């Protein structure tokens, strides 16, 4: 909500600092309408309890965003590791590399690698493809 909207709904002007605090609370209030938020702000918005709760929500959102970023980073690292293991499998022919990679990814991704690198399919690959096709029916 913009400062002028906040002030109009309150019926008076507020200091920039108060607006920033109120807007942070509004953003943490979920699906609350501007009108409902301002009505509640006039009742209890200035209390230390409300500020503390809003700050807690902000901190938890920050932690959640950091956790999501960590998950994305780990997924990217896992994909890179799987790619290196499959590259080793392709270049050496040692099935152990494929087996390790398979433990960190899906059969579909293994098949995608095989197809992308024009490698021959083995009996296990044909079984996997058959299972996938059976699931689609």
Tab-separated table of C-alpha atoms in Angstrom:
chain	number	residue	atom	x	y	z
A	1	UNK	CA	0.000	0.000	0.000
A	2	UNK	CA	1.284	3.422	-0.855
A	3	UNK	CA	1.830	6.058	1.849
A	4	UNK	CA	-0.874	8.354	0.539
A	5	UNK	CA	-3.364	5.454	0.521
A	6	UNK	CA	-2.451	4.605	4.113
A	7	UNK	CA	-2.862	8.203	5.206
A	8	UNK	CA	-6.177	8.600	3.397
A	9	UNK	CA	-7.585	5.483	5.054
A	10	UNK	CA	-6.322	6.608	8.481
A	11	UNK	CA	-7.505	10.173	8.023
A	12	UNK	CA	-4.200	11.772	9.026
A	13	UNK	CA	-0.577	12.029	7.889
A	14	UNK	CA	2.127	9.795	9.353
A	15	UNK	CA	5.899	10.020	9.572
A	16	UNK	CA	7.865	8.055	7.009
A	17	UNK	CA	9.168	5.699	9.713
A	18	UNK	CA	5.642	4.923	10.909
A	19	UNK	CA	4.518	4.292	7.338
A	20	UNK	CA	7.413	1.890	6.682
A	21	UNK	CA	6.597	-0.050	9.860
A	22	UNK	CA	2.892	-0.123	9.033
A	23	UNK	CA	3.511	-1.193	5.459
A	24	UNK	CA	5.757	-4.021	6.646
A	25	UNK	CA	2.941	-5.177	8.908
A	26	UNK	CA	0.467	-4.864	6.055
A	27	UNK	CA	2.688	-7.012	3.832
A	28	UNK	CA	2.866	-9.594	6.630
A	29	UNK	CA	-0.906	-9.518	7.179
A	30	UNK	CA	-1.640	-11.980	4.393
A	31	UNK	CA	-4.864	-11.490	2.467
A	32	UNK	CA	-6.149	-8.618	4.616
A	33	UNK	CA	-7.615	-5.726	2.637
A	34	UNK	CA	-6.121	-2.248	2.961
A	35	UNK	CA	-9.309	-1.010	4.548
A	36	UNK	CA	-9.426	-3.816	7.121
A	37	UNK	CA	-5.738	-3.389	7.905
A	38	UNK	CA	-6.104	0.349	8.492
A	39	UNK	CA	-9.158	-0.204	10.698
A	40	UNK	CA	-7.125	-2.659	12.810
A	41	UNK	CA	-4.079	-0.369	12.738
A	42	UNK	CA	-6.154	2.393	14.296
A	43	UNK	CA	-7.139	-0.018	17.095
A	44	UNK	CA	-3.916	-1.889	17.879
A	45	UNK	CA	-1.308	-1.179	15.202
A	46	UNK	CA	0.919	0.887	17.434
A	47	UNK	CA	1.381	-1.716	20.169
A	48	UNK	CA	4.729	-3.346	20.858
A	49	UNK	CA	3.103	-6.777	20.622
A	50	UNK	CA	1.937	-6.143	17.051
A	51	UNK	CA	5.382	-4.827	16.124
A	52	UNK	CA	7.072	-7.859	17.689
A	53	UNK	CA	4.784	-10.264	15.841
A	54	UNK	CA	5.322	-8.475	12.550
A	55	UNK	CA	9.087	-8.548	13.063
A	56	UNK	CA	8.894	-12.276	13.778
A	57	UNK	CA	6.945	-12.845	10.568
A	58	UNK	CA	9.515	-10.810	8.620
A	59	UNK	CA	12.371	-12.836	10.100
A	60	UNK	CA	10.636	-16.138	9.370
A	61	UNK	CA	9.980	-15.068	5.780
A	62	UNK	CA	13.643	-14.156	5.416
A	63	UNK	CA	14.667	-17.556	6.781
A	64	UNK	CA	12.208	-19.283	4.461
A	65	UNK	CA	13.589	-17.406	1.447
A	66	UNK	CA	17.130	-18.365	2.458
A	67	UNK	CA	16.082	-22.009	2.872
A	68	UNK	CA	14.437	-21.995	-0.569
A	69	UNK	CA	17.620	-20.562	-2.079
A	70	UNK	CA	19.698	-23.220	-0.330
A	71	UNK	CA	17.414	-25.912	-1.737
A	72	UNK	CA	17.775	-24.489	-5.247
A	73	UNK	CA	21.562	-24.363	-4.855
A	74	UNK	CA	21.657	-27.964	-3.628
A	75	UNK	CA	19.474	-29.096	-6.526
A	76	UNK	CA	21.850	-27.422	-8.975
A	77	UNK	CA	24.867	-29.024	-7.283
A	78	UNK	CA	23.151	-32.422	-7.378
A	79	UNK	CA	22.387	-32.040	-11.075
A	80	UNK	CA	26.002	-31.082	-11.785
A	81	UNK	CA	27.239	-34.079	-9.810
A	82	UNK	CA	24.856	-36.421	-11.642
A	83	UNK	CA	26.033	-35.002	-14.959
A	84	UNK	CA	29.682	-35.608	-14.041
A	85	UNK	CA	28.932	-39.163	-12.913
A	86	UNK	CA	27.091	-39.894	-16.160
A	87	UNK	CA	29.925	-38.334	-18.162
A	88	UNK	CA	32.329	-40.664	-16.365
A	89	UNK	CA	30.049	-43.583	-17.105
A	90	UNK	CA	29.919	-42.634	-20.786
A	91	UNK	CA	33.682	-42.173	-21.085
A	92	UNK	CA	34.773	-45.229	-19.068
A	93	UNK	CA	31.915	-47.662	-19.528
A	94	UNK	CA	31.934	-48.501	-15.816
A	95	UNK	CA	28.332	-49.095	-14.809
A	96	UNK	CA	29.166	-48.152	-11.214
A	97	UNK	CA	29.126	-44.503	-12.290
A	98	UNK	CA	25.621	-44.911	-13.679
A	99	UNK	CA	24.498	-46.697	-10.523
A	100	UNK	CA	25.764	-43.899	-8.286
A	101	UNK	CA	24.163	-41.253	-10.516
A	102	UNK	CA	20.892	-43.192	-10.488
A	103	UNK	CA	20.834	-42.917	-6.708
A	104	UNK	CA	20.675	-39.131	-6.998
A	105	UNK	CA	18.261	-38.694	-9.884
A	106	UNK	CA	15.279	-40.271	-11.615
A	107	UNK	CA	15.213	-43.013	-14.238
A	108	UNK	CA	13.682	-40.455	-16.615
A	109	UNK	CA	16.758	-38.213	-16.259
A	110	UNK	CA	19.094	-41.152	-16.857
A	111	UNK	CA	17.173	-41.994	-20.026
A	112	UNK	CA	17.280	-38.345	-21.113
A	113	UNK	CA	21.078	-38.402	-20.759
A	114	UNK	CA	21.325	-41.627	-22.765
A	115	UNK	CA	19.135	-40.226	-25.537
A	116	UNK	CA	20.894	-36.837	-25.585
A	117	UNK	CA	24.279	-38.546	-25.883
A	118	UNK	CA	23.027	-41.130	-28.397
A	119	UNK	CA	24.130	-44.004	-26.206
A	120	UNK	CA	22.765	-47.531	-26.682
A	121	UNK	CA	19.928	-48.626	-24.431
A	122	UNK	CA	20.399	-51.633	-22.168
A	123	UNK	CA	17.721	-54.098	-20.996
A	124	UNK	CA	17.181	-52.036	-17.813
A	125	UNK	CA	16.472	-48.962	-19.951
A	126	UNK	CA	13.889	-50.829	-22.005
A	127	UNK	CA	12.210	-52.019	-18.782
A	128	UNK	CA	12.128	-48.440	-17.473
A	129	UNK	CA	10.619	-47.171	-20.717
A	130	UNK	CA	8.039	-49.954	-20.659
A	131	UNK	CA	7.065	-49.074	-17.063
A	132	UNK	CA	6.728	-45.414	-17.995
A	133	UNK	CA	4.509	-46.235	-20.936
A	134	UNK	CA	2.352	-48.544	-18.808
A	135	UNK	CA	1.804	-45.734	-16.266
A	136	UNK	CA	0.534	-43.414	-18.994
A	137	UNK	CA	-2.353	-45.724	-19.936
